[in-house]
C-alpha positions as a printed Julia matrix, in Angstrom:
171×3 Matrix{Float64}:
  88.35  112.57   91.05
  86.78  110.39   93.44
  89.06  107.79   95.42
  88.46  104.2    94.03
  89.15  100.66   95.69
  88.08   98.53   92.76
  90.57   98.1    90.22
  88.48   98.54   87.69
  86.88  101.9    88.49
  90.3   103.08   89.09
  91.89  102.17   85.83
  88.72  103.8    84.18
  88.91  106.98   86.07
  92.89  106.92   85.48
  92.17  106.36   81.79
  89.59  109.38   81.83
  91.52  111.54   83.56
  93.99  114.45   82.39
  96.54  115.43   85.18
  97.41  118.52   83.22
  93.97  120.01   84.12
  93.99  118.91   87.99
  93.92  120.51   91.43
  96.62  119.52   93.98
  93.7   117.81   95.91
  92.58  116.22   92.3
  96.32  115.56   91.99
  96.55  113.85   95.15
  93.6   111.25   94.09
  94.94  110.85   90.77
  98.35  109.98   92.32
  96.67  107.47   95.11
  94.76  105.55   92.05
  97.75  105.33   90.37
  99.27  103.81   93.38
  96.52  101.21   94.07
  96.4   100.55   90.52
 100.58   99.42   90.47
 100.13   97.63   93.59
  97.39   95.51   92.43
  99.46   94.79   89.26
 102.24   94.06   91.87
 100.19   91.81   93.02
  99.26   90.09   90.1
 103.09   89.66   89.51
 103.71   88.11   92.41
 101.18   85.21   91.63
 102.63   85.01   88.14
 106.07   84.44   89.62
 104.73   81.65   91.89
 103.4    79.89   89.36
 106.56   79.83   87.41
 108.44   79.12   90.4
 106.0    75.93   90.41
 106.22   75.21   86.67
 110.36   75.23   87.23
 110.12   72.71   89.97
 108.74   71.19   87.87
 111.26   71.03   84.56
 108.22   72.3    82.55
 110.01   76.18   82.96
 112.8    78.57   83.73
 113.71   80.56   87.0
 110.91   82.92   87.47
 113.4    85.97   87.7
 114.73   84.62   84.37
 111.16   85.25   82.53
 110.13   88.41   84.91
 113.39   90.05   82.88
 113.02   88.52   79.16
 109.18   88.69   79.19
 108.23   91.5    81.81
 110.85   94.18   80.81
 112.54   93.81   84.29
 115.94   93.85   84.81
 117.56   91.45   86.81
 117.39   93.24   89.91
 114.22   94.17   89.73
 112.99   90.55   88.66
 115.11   89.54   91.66
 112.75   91.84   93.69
 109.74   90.23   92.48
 111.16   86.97   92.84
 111.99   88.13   96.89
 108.5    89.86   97.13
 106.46   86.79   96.05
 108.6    84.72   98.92
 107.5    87.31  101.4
 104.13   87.41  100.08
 104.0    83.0   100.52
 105.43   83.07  103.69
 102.65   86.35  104.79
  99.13   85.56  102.39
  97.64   88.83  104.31
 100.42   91.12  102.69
  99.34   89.89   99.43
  96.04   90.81  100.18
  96.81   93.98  101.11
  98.9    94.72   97.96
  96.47   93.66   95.83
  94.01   95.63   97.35
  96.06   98.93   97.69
  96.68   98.86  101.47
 100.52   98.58  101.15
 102.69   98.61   98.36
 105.73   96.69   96.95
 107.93   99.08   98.7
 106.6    97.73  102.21
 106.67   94.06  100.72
 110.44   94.67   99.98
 111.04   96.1   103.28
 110.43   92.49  105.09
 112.37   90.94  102.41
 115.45   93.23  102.75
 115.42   92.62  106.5
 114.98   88.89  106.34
 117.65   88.2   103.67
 120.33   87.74  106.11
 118.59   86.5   108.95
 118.87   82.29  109.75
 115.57   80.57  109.61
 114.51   80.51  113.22
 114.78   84.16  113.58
 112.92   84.64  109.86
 110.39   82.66  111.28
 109.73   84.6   114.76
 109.97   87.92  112.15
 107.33   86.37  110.31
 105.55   85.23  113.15
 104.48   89.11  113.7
 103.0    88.95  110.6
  99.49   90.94  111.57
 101.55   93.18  113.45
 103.86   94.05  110.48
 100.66   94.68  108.01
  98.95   96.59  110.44
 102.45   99.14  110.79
 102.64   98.96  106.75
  99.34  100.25  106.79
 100.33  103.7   108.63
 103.67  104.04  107.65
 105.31  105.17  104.73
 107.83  102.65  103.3
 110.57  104.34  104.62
 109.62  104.46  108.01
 107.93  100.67  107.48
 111.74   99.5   106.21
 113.48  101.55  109.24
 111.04   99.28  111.81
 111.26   96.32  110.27
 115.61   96.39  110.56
 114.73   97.15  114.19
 112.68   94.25  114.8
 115.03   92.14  113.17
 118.16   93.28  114.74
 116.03   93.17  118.4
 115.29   89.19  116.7
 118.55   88.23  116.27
 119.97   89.87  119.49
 117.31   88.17  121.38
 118.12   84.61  119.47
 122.13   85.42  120.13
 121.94   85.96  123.55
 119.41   82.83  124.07
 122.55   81.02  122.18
 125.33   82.37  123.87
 123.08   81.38  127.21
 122.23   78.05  126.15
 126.04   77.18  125.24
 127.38   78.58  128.51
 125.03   75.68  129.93
């Protein structure tokens, strides 16, 4: 099975296909269009979820977590990690990009969100800041070595921002 980009030739080869028949290097192509295939629909996800977050502002709509568990089959955690992956994808437009395309998926998404929960905004923002630094790691890294760098960078972030603080106030 031939590796696809396009959504649309992947879902048709995915649709054609019968794993039960495969190769391990068959396998392995199968298994990567399956991949691009859930990150696009990550992808498509996250827009849905900002345009409900929209429609809420708005009074015309409930929480977007609220409708990614009653309508998408989510449960709240997981809607809660949509809800945090389409904030990461707003604040970074190139890492939706690359998850719609197949170039990273949700898992890497999730990694800048779980290290930027707990982190004020100026230091979020300097994270963020390395934005085309963080897609191009994401890109060669697996998720868990992609999550392990990011909770480096943002512990080296908000080391660097304490230490300019505790500087500053001895001043």
């Amino acid at each position: 099975m031939a590796r696809t980009t396009d959504t649309d030739a992947a879902y048709a080869a995915l649709r054609a296909a019968d794993p039960d028949v495969m190769d391990r290097d068959e396998l392995v192509e199968y298994i990567r269009d399956v991949a691009s295939l859930k990150s696009w629909c990550d992808s498509l996800n996250v827009r849905a979820t900002r345009r409900q977050r929209k429609l809420a502002s708005e009074g015309r709509a409930e929480a977007p977590k609220d409708v990614l568990a009653s309508e998408g089959g989510q449960s709240g955690k997981d809607a809660r990690t949509t809800d945090d992956r389409e904030r990461v994808c707003t604040a970074l437009p190139n890492f939706e990009d690359a998850l719609a395309l197949g170039s990273v998926s949700s898992g890497h998404v999730d990694a800048i969100a779980g290290a930027i929960r707990n982190l004020d905004e100026a230091v979020t923002a300097e994270f963020i800041a390395q934005g085309h630094e963080l897609l191009a790691d994401a890109t060669r890294m697996g998720v868990d070595l992609f999550e392990r760098s990011c909770r480096d960078l943002a512990r080296q972030l908000n080391a660097t921002h304490a230490s300019a603080s505790d500087a500053a106030e001895l001043e």
